[in-house]
Coordinates of C-alpha atoms in Angstrom, one line a residue:
Chain W
G1 CA -0.4 8.2 33.8
R2 CA -0.9 8.4 37.5
C3 CA -3.6 6.1 39.2
Y4 CA -6.1 7.1 41.9
L5 CA -8.3 5.2 43.9
Y6 CA -11.8 6.4 44.3
M7 CA -14.0 5.3 47.2
K8 CA -17.8 5.6 47.7
A9 CA -19.7 5.8 50.9
I10 CA -23.4 5.7 51.2
E11 CA -23.4 8.0 54.0
R12 CA -22.7 10.6 51.4
A13 CA -25.2 9.4 49.0
P14 CA -27.3 12.7 49.1
F15 CA -24.1 14.7 48.4
P16 CA -23.0 14.0 44.8
R17 CA -20.4 16.4 44.8
R18 CA -18.6 14.7 47.9
L19 CA -19.7 11.3 47.0
W20 CA -16.3 10.1 45.6
E21 CA -13.3 10.2 47.8
R22 CA -10.1 10.2 45.8
V23 CA -6.6 8.9 47.0
L24 CA -3.4 9.3 44.7
L25 CA -1.6 5.9 44.5
S26 CA 2.0 5.7 44.4
K27 CA 4.0 5.0 41.2
N28 CA 5.4 1.9 42.4
Y29 CA 3.3 -1.2 41.8
E30 CA 3.7 -3.0 45.1
K31 CA 3.4 0.1 47.2
A32 CA 0.2 1.0 45.3
L33 CA -1.4 -2.5 46.1
E34 CA -0.5 -1.9 49.8
E35 CA -2.1 1.6 49.7
I36 CA -5.2 -0.1 48.1
D37 CA -5.4 -2.6 50.9
E38 CA -4.8 0.2 53.7
N39 CA -7.6 2.6 52.3
L40 CA -10.2 -0.3 51.7
I41 CA -9.4 -2.2 55.0
Y42 CA -12.8 -2.6 56.1
W43 CA -14.4 -3.3 52.8
P44 CA -15.3 -7.0 51.7
R45 CA -12.5 -9.1 50.6
F46 CA -13.9 -9.7 47.3
I47 CA -14.2 -5.9 46.3
R48 CA -10.6 -5.5 47.6
H49 CA -9.5 -8.4 45.2
K50 CA -11.5 -7.1 42.3
C51 CA -10.0 -3.6 42.7
K52 CA -6.5 -4.8 42.8
Q53 CA -7.1 -6.9 39.5
R54 CA -8.4 -3.7 37.9
F55 CA -5.6 -1.9 38.9
T56 CA -3.2 -4.4 37.5
K57 CA -5.1 -4.2 34.3
I58 CA -4.7 -0.6 34.1
T59 CA -1.1 -0.4 34.7
Q60 CA -0.4 -2.9 32.0
Y61 CA -2.1 -1.1 29.6
L62 CA -0.6 2.1 30.4
I63 CA 2.9 0.4 30.1
R64 CA 1.7 -0.9 26.7
I65 CA 0.8 2.8 25.5
R66 CA 4.2 4.0 26.6
K67 CA 5.9 1.3 24.7
L68 CA 3.9 1.8 21.6
T69 CA 4.4 5.6 21.3
L70 CA 8.0 4.7 21.1
K71 CA 7.7 2.8 17.8
R72 CA 6.8 4.1 14.6
Q73 CA 3.1 4.9 14.4
R74 CA 0.9 4.6 11.4
K75 CA -0.4 7.9 10.1
L76 CA -3.8 7.6 9.1
V77 CA -4.7 9.8 6.1
P78 CA -8.5 10.3 5.5
L79 CA -9.6 9.7 1.9
R80 CA -11.9 12.3 0.5
R81 CA -14.5 10.6 -1.6
K82 CA -15.0 13.1 -4.1
I83 CA -11.3 13.4 -4.9
E84 CA -10.9 9.7 -4.9
R85 CA -13.5 9.4 -7.6
R86 CA -12.2 12.3 -9.5
E87 CA -8.7 10.7 -9.6
K88 CA -10.1 7.6 -10.6
R89 CA -12.2 8.9 -13.5
R90 CA -9.1 11.2 -14.8
E91 CA -6.8 8.0 -14.6
E92 CA -9.3 6.2 -16.9
K93 CA -9.5 9.0 -19.2
A94 CA -5.7 9.4 -19.4
L95 CA -5.4 5.8 -20.1
I96 CA -7.7 5.8 -23.1
A97 CA -6.0 9.1 -24.2
A98 CA -2.6 7.5 -23.8
Q99 CA -3.0 4.5 -26.2
L100 CA -0.2 2.9 -24.8
D101 CA 0.2 0.2 -27.2
N102 CA 0.5 2.3 -30.3
A103 CA 3.0 4.7 -28.4
I104 CA 5.3 1.6 -27.7
E105 CA 5.2 0.2 -31.1
K106 CA 6.0 3.7 -32.4
E107 CA 8.7 4.2 -30.2
L108 CA 10.3 0.7 -31.0
L109 CA 10.0 1.2 -34.7
E110 CA 11.8 4.7 -34.3
R111 CA 14.6 2.9 -32.5
L112 CA 14.7 0.3 -35.2
K113 CA 15.0 2.9 -37.9
Q114 CA 17.6 4.9 -35.9
D115 CA 19.6 1.8 -35.8
T116 CA 19.9 1.4 -32.1
Y117 CA 19.7 -2.3 -32.5
G118 CA 22.5 -2.5 -34.6
D119 CA 22.7 -5.6 -36.9
I120 CA 20.6 -7.8 -34.9
Y121 CA 17.6 -7.6 -37.1
N122 CA 18.1 -8.2 -40.6
F123 CA 15.5 -6.3 -42.5
P124 CA 16.0 -5.0 -46.0
I125 CA 16.6 -1.2 -46.0
H126 CA 14.0 1.3 -47.0
A127 CA 15.5 1.8 -50.5
F128 CA 15.9 -1.8 -51.2
D129 CA 12.3 -2.2 -50.5
K130 CA 11.2 0.7 -52.7
A131 CA 13.3 -0.4 -55.4
L132 CA 11.9 -4.0 -55.2
Q133 CA 8.3 -2.7 -55.3
Q134 CA 9.1 -0.7 -58.3
Q135 CA 10.7 -3.3 -60.4
D136 CA 8.3 -6.0 -59.4
A137 CA 7.0 -7.2 -62.6
E138 CA 10.4 -6.8 -64.5
S139 CA 13.1 -8.3 -62.5
E140 CA 11.5 -11.1 -60.5
S141 CA 14.7 -13.2 -61.0
E142 CA 16.9 -10.6 -59.8
S143 CA 15.1 -10.5 -56.5
D144 CA 15.1 -14.1 -56.2
E145 CA 19.0 -14.3 -56.5
E146 CA 19.2 -11.4 -53.9
K147 CA 16.9 -13.6 -51.8
E148 CA 19.0 -16.5 -52.0
E149 CA 22.1 -14.7 -50.9
E150 CA 20.1 -13.6 -48.0
D151 CA 19.0 -17.2 -47.3
D152 CA 22.6 -18.1 -47.1
E153 CA 23.4 -15.4 -44.5
D154 CA 20.1 -16.3 -42.8
V155 CA 21.3 -20.0 -42.4
D156 CA 24.5 -19.0 -40.5
K157 CA 22.8 -16.3 -38.6
R158 CA 20.0 -18.6 -37.6
E159 CA 22.3 -21.0 -36.0
F160 CA 23.8 -18.4 -33.8
V161 CA 21.2 -15.9 -33.0
E162 CA 18.2 -17.3 -31.9
A163 CA 16.0 -14.1 -31.8
D164 CA 16.4 -13.6 -35.4
D165 CA 13.3 -13.0 -37.4
S166 CA 14.5 -12.4 -40.7
D167 CA 13.2 -15.5 -41.9
L168 CA 9.7 -14.3 -41.3
S169 CA 10.3 -11.0 -43.0
D170 CA 11.7 -12.9 -46.1
F171 CA 8.5 -14.9 -45.9
E172 CA 6.5 -11.7 -46.1
D173 CA 8.1 -10.2 -48.7
M174 CA 8.0 -13.7 -50.5
D175 CA 4.1 -13.4 -50.0
K176 CA 4.1 -10.1 -51.8
L177 CA 6.2 -11.1 -54.5
E178 CA 4.3 -14.4 -55.1
T179 CA 7.3 -16.5 -55.4
S180 CA 7.1 -20.1 -54.2
S181 CA 10.9 -21.3 -54.0
E182 CA 10.8 -24.5 -52.2
E183 CA 14.1 -23.7 -50.3
E184 CA 12.7 -20.8 -48.5
Q185 CA 9.6 -22.6 -47.4
E186 CA 11.7 -25.4 -46.0
E187 CA 13.9 -23.2 -44.2
E188 CA 10.9 -21.6 -42.6
E189 CA 9.8 -25.0 -41.5
E190 CA 13.0 -25.7 -40.1
V191 CA 13.1 -22.6 -38.2
E192 CA 9.5 -23.4 -37.0
K193 CA 10.9 -26.6 -35.5
K194 CA 13.7 -24.9 -33.9
A195 CA 11.5 -22.3 -32.5
S196 CA 9.3 -25.0 -30.7
H197 CA 12.4 -26.6 -29.4
S198 CA 14.2 -23.4 -28.1
K199 CA 12.2 -22.4 -25.1
S200 CA 14.7 -20.6 -23.3
K201 CA 13.9 -17.0 -25.0
G202 CA 10.3 -17.6 -24.7
K203 CA 9.2 -17.4 -28.5
T204 CA 6.0 -16.3 -27.5
P205 CA 3.1 -19.1 -28.1
L206 CA 0.8 -16.0 -28.9
K207 CA 3.0 -15.4 -32.0
G208 CA 3.3 -19.3 -32.4
P209 CA -0.1 -20.1 -33.9
A210 CA -0.4 -16.7 -35.8
R211 CA 2.9 -17.6 -37.4
R212 CA 2.2 -21.2 -38.1
K213 CA -1.1 -20.6 -39.7
R214 CA 0.4 -19.2 -42.9
P215 CA 3.3 -21.4 -43.6
Y216 CA 1.5 -24.5 -42.3
I217 CA -1.0 -24.4 -44.9
E218 CA 1.3 -23.8 -47.8
I219 CA 4.1 -26.2 -46.8
E220 CA 1.8 -29.0 -46.6
Y221 CA 2.9 -30.6 -49.6
E222 CA 6.6 -30.0 -49.3
E223 CA 6.9 -31.7 -45.9
E224 CA 7.0 -35.1 -47.0
T225 CA 9.4 -34.6 -49.7
E226 CA 12.4 -33.1 -48.6
P227 CA 12.8 -32.7 -44.8
A228 CA 15.5 -35.5 -44.5
S229 CA 17.7 -34.0 -47.2
K230 CA 17.6 -30.5 -45.4
S231 CA 18.3 -31.8 -42.0
K232 CA 21.5 -33.6 -43.3
A233 CA 22.5 -30.5 -45.1
A234 CA 22.2 -28.4 -41.8
Chain V
A1 CA -44.6 24.8 -30.9
S2 CA -41.2 24.6 -32.4
A3 CA -39.5 24.1 -29.2
A4 CA -36.1 25.5 -30.5
E5 CA -36.4 28.6 -28.4
H6 CA -35.1 29.7 -25.1
G7 CA -36.0 32.2 -22.8
G8 CA -33.9 35.2 -22.8
Q9 CA -34.1 35.9 -26.3
P10 CA -34.2 39.6 -27.5
A11 CA -37.5 41.3 -27.0
P12 CA -38.2 42.4 -30.4
E13 CA -37.7 38.7 -31.8
R14 CA -40.1 37.3 -29.3
V15 CA -42.8 39.9 -30.5
L16 CA -42.6 38.4 -34.0
F17 CA -42.8 34.7 -33.2
P18 CA -46.1 33.1 -31.7
P19 CA -45.5 33.1 -28.0
T20 CA -43.8 29.9 -27.1
F21 CA -42.5 28.9 -23.8
S22 CA -39.0 27.5 -23.1
V23 CA -38.6 23.9 -22.2
S24 CA -37.4 24.6 -18.6
E25 CA -40.5 26.4 -17.9
I26 CA -43.0 23.6 -18.2
K27 CA -43.8 22.4 -14.6
N28 CA -44.9 19.0 -15.2
K29 CA -41.8 16.6 -15.3
Q30 CA -43.1 14.2 -17.9
R31 CA -44.0 16.8 -20.3
R32 CA -40.9 18.8 -19.8
H33 CA -38.9 15.7 -20.3
F34 CA -40.6 14.9 -23.6
M35 CA -40.3 18.3 -24.7
F36 CA -36.5 18.2 -24.1
L37 CA -36.3 14.9 -25.9
R38 CA -38.0 16.5 -29.1
W39 CA -35.6 19.4 -28.6
K40 CA -32.6 17.3 -28.5
Q41 CA -33.7 15.5 -31.5
Q42 CA -34.1 18.3 -33.5
Q43 CA -30.6 19.6 -32.3
R44 CA -29.1 16.4 -33.7
K45 CA -30.9 16.7 -36.9
E46 CA -29.6 20.0 -37.4
K47 CA -26.2 19.1 -36.5
L48 CA -26.1 16.1 -39.0
A49 CA -27.5 18.4 -41.7
A50 CA -24.8 20.9 -41.0
K51 CA -22.2 18.1 -41.2
K52 CA -23.5 16.9 -44.7
Q53 CA -23.6 20.2 -45.9
R54 CA -20.0 20.7 -44.8
R55 CA -19.0 17.5 -46.3
K56 CA -20.7 18.3 -49.7
E57 CA -18.9 21.7 -49.8
R58 CA -15.6 20.0 -49.1
E59 CA -16.1 17.6 -52.0
A60 CA -17.3 20.2 -54.2
L61 CA -14.3 22.5 -53.7
G62 CA -11.9 19.2 -54.0
D63 CA -8.5 20.4 -53.6
K64 CA -9.4 24.0 -52.8
A65 CA -11.1 23.1 -49.7
P66 CA -9.8 24.6 -46.3
P67 CA -8.0 21.9 -44.2
K68 CA -9.8 19.9 -41.6
A69 CA -10.2 21.4 -38.3
I70 CA -8.2 19.5 -35.7
P71 CA -10.2 18.4 -32.9
K72 CA -9.5 20.0 -29.4
T73 CA -8.1 17.5 -27.0
I74 CA -6.9 18.0 -23.5
E75 CA -3.4 17.7 -24.7
N76 CA -3.9 20.3 -27.2
Q77 CA -5.4 22.6 -24.9
R78 CA -2.7 21.9 -22.4
V79 CA -1.9 25.3 -20.4
Y80 CA 1.5 26.1 -21.7
D81 CA 4.0 25.2 -18.8
E82 CA 6.9 27.5 -18.5
T83 CA 9.1 24.9 -17.3
T84 CA 9.0 22.8 -20.2
V85 CA 12.2 21.3 -21.4
D86 CA 13.6 22.4 -24.8
P87 CA 15.5 19.5 -26.1
N88 CA 18.6 22.0 -26.8
D89 CA 18.5 23.8 -23.5
E90 CA 22.1 24.2 -22.3
E91 CA 21.1 25.1 -18.7
V92 CA 19.2 21.9 -18.3
A93 CA 21.9 19.8 -20.0
F94 CA 24.3 21.4 -17.6
D95 CA 22.0 20.7 -14.4
E96 CA 21.8 17.1 -15.7
A97 CA 25.5 16.7 -16.1
T98 CA 26.0 17.7 -12.5
D99 CA 22.9 16.4 -10.6
E100 CA 22.7 13.3 -8.6
F101 CA 22.1 10.9 -11.5
A102 CA 25.3 11.9 -13.3
P103 CA 27.4 9.1 -12.2
Y104 CA 24.7 6.7 -13.3
F105 CA 24.6 8.2 -16.8
N106 CA 28.2 8.2 -17.1
R107 CA 28.3 4.5 -16.1
Q108 CA 30.3 5.0 -13.1
T109 CA 27.6 3.3 -10.8
V110 CA 25.8 0.1 -11.5
P111 CA 22.2 0.3 -10.1
K112 CA 21.3 -1.8 -7.1
I113 CA 17.8 -1.9 -5.8
L114 CA 16.1 -2.7 -2.6
I115 CA 12.5 -3.2 -2.6
T116 CA 10.7 -3.5 0.7
T117 CA 7.2 -2.7 2.0
S118 CA 5.3 -1.2 5.0
D119 CA 4.9 -3.2 8.0
R120 CA 3.1 -6.7 7.8
P121 CA 2.5 -6.7 3.9
R122 CA -0.3 -8.9 2.6
G123 CA 0.0 -11.6 0.3
R124 CA -0.8 -9.3 -2.6
T125 CA 1.8 -6.9 -1.9
V126 CA 4.4 -9.7 -1.4
R127 CA 3.8 -11.1 -4.7
F128 CA 3.7 -7.8 -6.3
C129 CA 7.1 -7.0 -4.7
E130 CA 8.5 -10.2 -6.3
Q131 CA 7.1 -9.7 -9.6
L132 CA 8.8 -6.1 -9.5
S133 CA 12.0 -7.7 -8.6
T134 CA 11.8 -10.0 -11.5
V135 CA 11.2 -6.8 -13.7
I136 CA 14.0 -4.7 -12.4
P137 CA 17.5 -6.5 -12.9
N138 CA 19.7 -6.6 -9.8
S139 CA 17.0 -5.8 -7.3
H140 CA 16.5 -7.6 -4.0
V141 CA 13.4 -7.9 -1.8
Y142 CA 13.8 -7.7 1.8
Y143 CA 10.9 -7.7 4.4
R144 CA 10.7 -4.7 6.9
R145 CA 10.0 -6.0 10.2
G146 CA 9.3 -2.9 11.9
L147 CA 12.4 -1.3 11.0
A148 CA 12.6 2.5 10.8
L149 CA 13.5 3.7 7.5
K150 CA 16.0 6.2 8.8
R151 CA 18.1 3.5 10.1
I152 CA 17.8 1.4 7.2
I153 CA 19.1 3.9 4.9
P154 CA 22.6 4.2 6.2
Q155 CA 22.8 0.4 6.2
C156 CA 21.7 0.5 2.6
I157 CA 24.3 3.0 1.5
A158 CA 26.9 0.8 3.5
R159 CA 26.1 -2.0 1.3
D160 CA 26.2 -0.2 -1.8
F161 CA 22.6 0.0 -2.7
T162 CA 21.8 2.8 -5.2
D163 CA 18.0 3.1 -4.8
L164 CA 15.3 1.9 -2.5
I165 CA 11.7 1.4 -3.4
V166 CA 9.2 1.1 -0.5
I167 CA 5.8 -0.1 -1.5
N168 CA 3.1 1.3 1.1
E169 CA 0.1 -0.9 1.7
D170 CA -3.3 0.0 2.7
R171 CA -6.1 -2.8 3.3
K172 CA -4.4 -5.5 1.4
I173 CA -3.5 -3.6 -1.6
P174 CA -0.4 -1.6 -2.6
N175 CA -1.2 2.0 -2.9
G176 CA 2.0 3.9 -2.6
L177 CA 5.3 4.0 -3.7
V178 CA 8.5 5.7 -2.2
L179 CA 11.4 5.9 -4.6
S180 CA 14.7 7.1 -3.0
H181 CA 17.9 7.4 -4.8
L182 CA 20.4 6.5 -2.0
P183 CA 23.5 8.4 -1.9
E184 CA 22.0 11.7 -1.0
G185 CA 19.5 11.4 -3.8
P186 CA 16.0 12.8 -4.4
T187 CA 13.1 10.8 -3.1
A188 CA 9.7 10.7 -4.9
H189 CA 6.7 9.7 -3.2
F190 CA 4.0 8.5 -5.4
R191 CA 0.3 7.2 -5.0
M192 CA 0.0 3.9 -6.9
S193 CA -3.2 2.6 -8.4
S194 CA -4.9 0.0 -10.4
V195 CA -2.1 -2.7 -9.8
R196 CA -2.3 -5.7 -11.9
L197 CA -0.2 -8.8 -11.1
R198 CA 1.0 -11.1 -13.8
K199 CA -1.8 -13.6 -13.4
E200 CA -4.4 -11.0 -13.7
I201 CA -3.1 -9.7 -17.0
K202 CA -4.7 -11.3 -20.1
R203 CA -1.9 -12.6 -21.9
K204 CA -0.3 -16.1 -22.9
G205 CA 3.3 -15.4 -22.3
K206 CA 6.0 -16.5 -20.0
E207 CA 8.0 -14.8 -17.3
P208 CA 10.3 -12.3 -18.1
T209 CA 14.0 -13.7 -18.5
E210 CA 16.9 -12.2 -16.8
H211 CA 17.9 -9.9 -19.5
V212 CA 18.4 -6.3 -19.2
P213 CA 15.2 -4.5 -20.5
E214 CA 15.0 -1.6 -22.6
V215 CA 13.4 1.5 -21.1
I216 CA 11.0 4.0 -22.7
L217 CA 10.1 7.1 -21.2
N218 CA 7.3 8.9 -22.9
N219 CA 6.0 12.4 -22.4
F220 CA 8.2 13.8 -19.6
T221 CA 8.1 17.3 -20.9
T222 CA 8.7 19.8 -17.9
R223 CA 11.6 20.0 -15.8
L224 CA 10.1 18.1 -13.0
G225 CA 9.0 15.6 -15.5
H226 CA 12.5 15.3 -16.7
S227 CA 14.0 14.7 -13.3
I228 CA 11.4 12.1 -12.5
G229 CA 12.3 10.5 -15.9
R230 CA 15.8 10.4 -15.1
M231 CA 15.0 8.7 -11.8
F232 CA 13.3 6.0 -13.4
A233 CA 15.7 5.6 -15.9
S234 CA 18.6 5.1 -13.3
L235 CA 16.6 2.1 -12.1
F236 CA 17.8 0.0 -15.0
P237 CA 21.0 -0.8 -16.0
H238 CA 22.4 1.4 -18.7
D239 CA 23.2 -1.3 -21.2
P240 CA 20.0 -3.1 -22.4
Q241 CA 20.2 -6.5 -23.8
F242 CA 18.5 -6.3 -27.0
I243 CA 18.3 -10.1 -27.1
G244 CA 15.9 -10.3 -24.4
R245 CA 13.5 -8.2 -26.5
Q246 CA 11.9 -6.8 -23.4
V247 CA 11.0 -3.2 -22.7
A248 CA 9.8 -1.6 -19.7
T249 CA 7.7 1.5 -20.4
F250 CA 6.9 4.6 -18.2
H251 CA 4.5 6.7 -20.0
N252 CA 3.2 10.1 -18.7
Q253 CA -0.2 11.1 -19.8
R254 CA -1.8 14.0 -17.9
D255 CA 0.3 13.6 -14.8
Y256 CA -0.5 9.8 -14.6
I257 CA 2.6 7.6 -15.1
F258 CA 1.5 4.4 -16.7
F259 CA 4.1 1.5 -16.3
R260 CA 3.9 -1.5 -18.6
F261 CA 6.4 -4.4 -19.2
H262 CA 6.3 -5.8 -22.7
R263 CA 8.1 -8.3 -25.0
Y264 CA 8.5 -7.1 -28.5
I265 CA 9.0 -8.8 -31.7
F266 CA 9.5 -7.3 -35.1
K267 CA 7.3 -8.9 -37.6
S268 CA 8.8 -6.7 -40.3
E269 CA 10.2 -3.3 -40.6
K270 CA 7.0 -1.5 -40.3
K271 CA 5.3 -3.8 -37.8
V272 CA 6.1 -4.9 -34.4
G273 CA 4.1 -6.9 -32.0
I274 CA 4.3 -6.6 -28.3
Q275 CA 3.0 -8.9 -25.7
E276 CA 2.4 -7.8 -22.2
L277 CA 4.1 -9.6 -19.4
G278 CA 5.0 -8.6 -16.0
P279 CA 2.9 -6.3 -13.6
R280 CA 1.5 -3.0 -14.6
F281 CA 0.7 0.0 -12.3
T282 CA -0.1 3.6 -12.6
L283 CA 1.7 6.3 -10.5
K284 CA 0.9 9.7 -9.6
L285 CA 3.4 11.9 -7.9
R286 CA 2.7 13.3 -4.7
S287 CA 5.9 15.0 -3.7
L288 CA 9.6 15.2 -4.7
Q289 CA 12.2 15.6 -1.7
K290 CA 15.5 16.8 -2.3
G291 CA 17.3 14.5 0.2
T292 CA 16.8 11.0 1.2
F293 CA 13.6 10.1 2.8
D294 CA 12.7 12.2 5.8
S295 CA 9.3 13.1 6.5
K296 CA 9.9 15.9 9.2
F297 CA 13.1 17.6 8.1
G298 CA 13.3 16.9 4.4
E299 CA 13.4 19.9 1.9
Y300 CA 10.7 19.4 -0.6
E301 CA 11.4 20.3 -4.2
W302 CA 7.6 19.9 -5.1
I303 CA 4.6 18.7 -3.3
H304 CA 1.1 18.5 -4.8
K305 CA -1.1 20.8 -3.3
R306 CA -4.5 20.1 -4.3
R307 CA -6.1 23.6 -3.8
E308 CA -3.5 25.5 -5.8
M309 CA -2.5 23.0 -8.4
D310 CA -5.8 21.1 -9.2
T311 CA -7.7 24.4 -10.1
S312 CA -7.5 23.8 -14.0
R313 CA -8.2 20.8 -15.9
R314 CA -5.9 21.8 -18.6
K315 CA -2.8 22.3 -16.5
F316 CA -0.5 19.4 -15.9
H317 CA 2.8 19.4 -14.0
L318 CA 4.9 16.4 -15.3

């Protein structure tokens, strides 16, 4: 960016082509200022001053341009409206088609089936489930015994592994079988209390009320009778 | 007029019927519209009648009825991609054993992620970065203060980072993501859309804990999709902690990758409940480069070329 000084003389007014006289200024800032002074020697002081001010501004922004081009520059990419609209619409449709929640749930259940979680979740295995449902009416007592065995295990497990949900599954199975053993209900209630205390794993409050609805209604009567004894035992 | 006729019917038929005009030939807009609605209603009635008929037939036949027709979806009609990965493909397995992610999958390296943004990030982007760093374990957020990526990368490699994520911002929202696997790994450039921060998601859960989440990768079928899937998998440590019950999902559907972060709970053997926590966003792959981030001299393995690749609605690349 080289700077030129342009001068206009009224004598040349009828000749527009020759109206402006051009002088190349030197690259050196101070020398250029002197050259301006030389050329505009008989011009009024105010105009000379303003001219030098303008020249200063110009050199400063030229310096700035040179510095900026050395830094990283933002590349502006124009958006095409039609394409943007199309992409947005396709994304919405893909989201609907994806059915994310179902897909995730399926995948998690698959992993549970394939035993990737190992022993953390203590669910009754498929065969046991089927056998249970088949022999429902006949051997209710048998299933009760098995349940109680499981309960013992559950008591131990519950103390160490906070994310254990076997109590819930037991409860649901119990619902199916329509047994109403007091022990199990109280254990549920105890776990409920523990759940409310242990906040570290974030037993989600969303599940909380949903979980509490069922046991709460049923345990109402038992609560007063035997909580003290259970806490002693635990 | 029955108005069930269009122009362009074969000539002998027209001779038989009383002369009617097709709906599109009426000049008066109101009347044309009225006739069109009438025609539409009739079509609907006919369709309903046909459906009832078919249902009656199916019930009448009972067991001998022909199987129900499967509705056509875009996924069904997808153009067969020749680079679809067969689960038993040996060549692919061999490739994967020797590519840049092999050390991760052999558990030789532990992922360490650096998350940064473009210049001068706005509040939304900053918060998104923070939330992202809580989702991905062992990740650090650093502010970019006008530093060139080409100079950051050698420094990162020196400090043992395995991955670099750059979130590009435009008009105060994040809209691009560059994911670069550091020691000479591939670089993927995505366009990011519909970013929802944690407070915008309708849920009542708590923050993600420090446990290592599980990873679910869905629907990455082609060779390209496979490599992108491995890239995502290498962001997370290899051994998830099941106690945390957290899962990060990358679900690919029609070339859009949806990211979600959930906490799950098994209510029973057949039922699982999930609750969304953590940010969500969708990505669309724009380009995949072989080396680390280099816009001028990089060797591109795949670029999305709109004119060539967007021609068919049933063709997807991931």
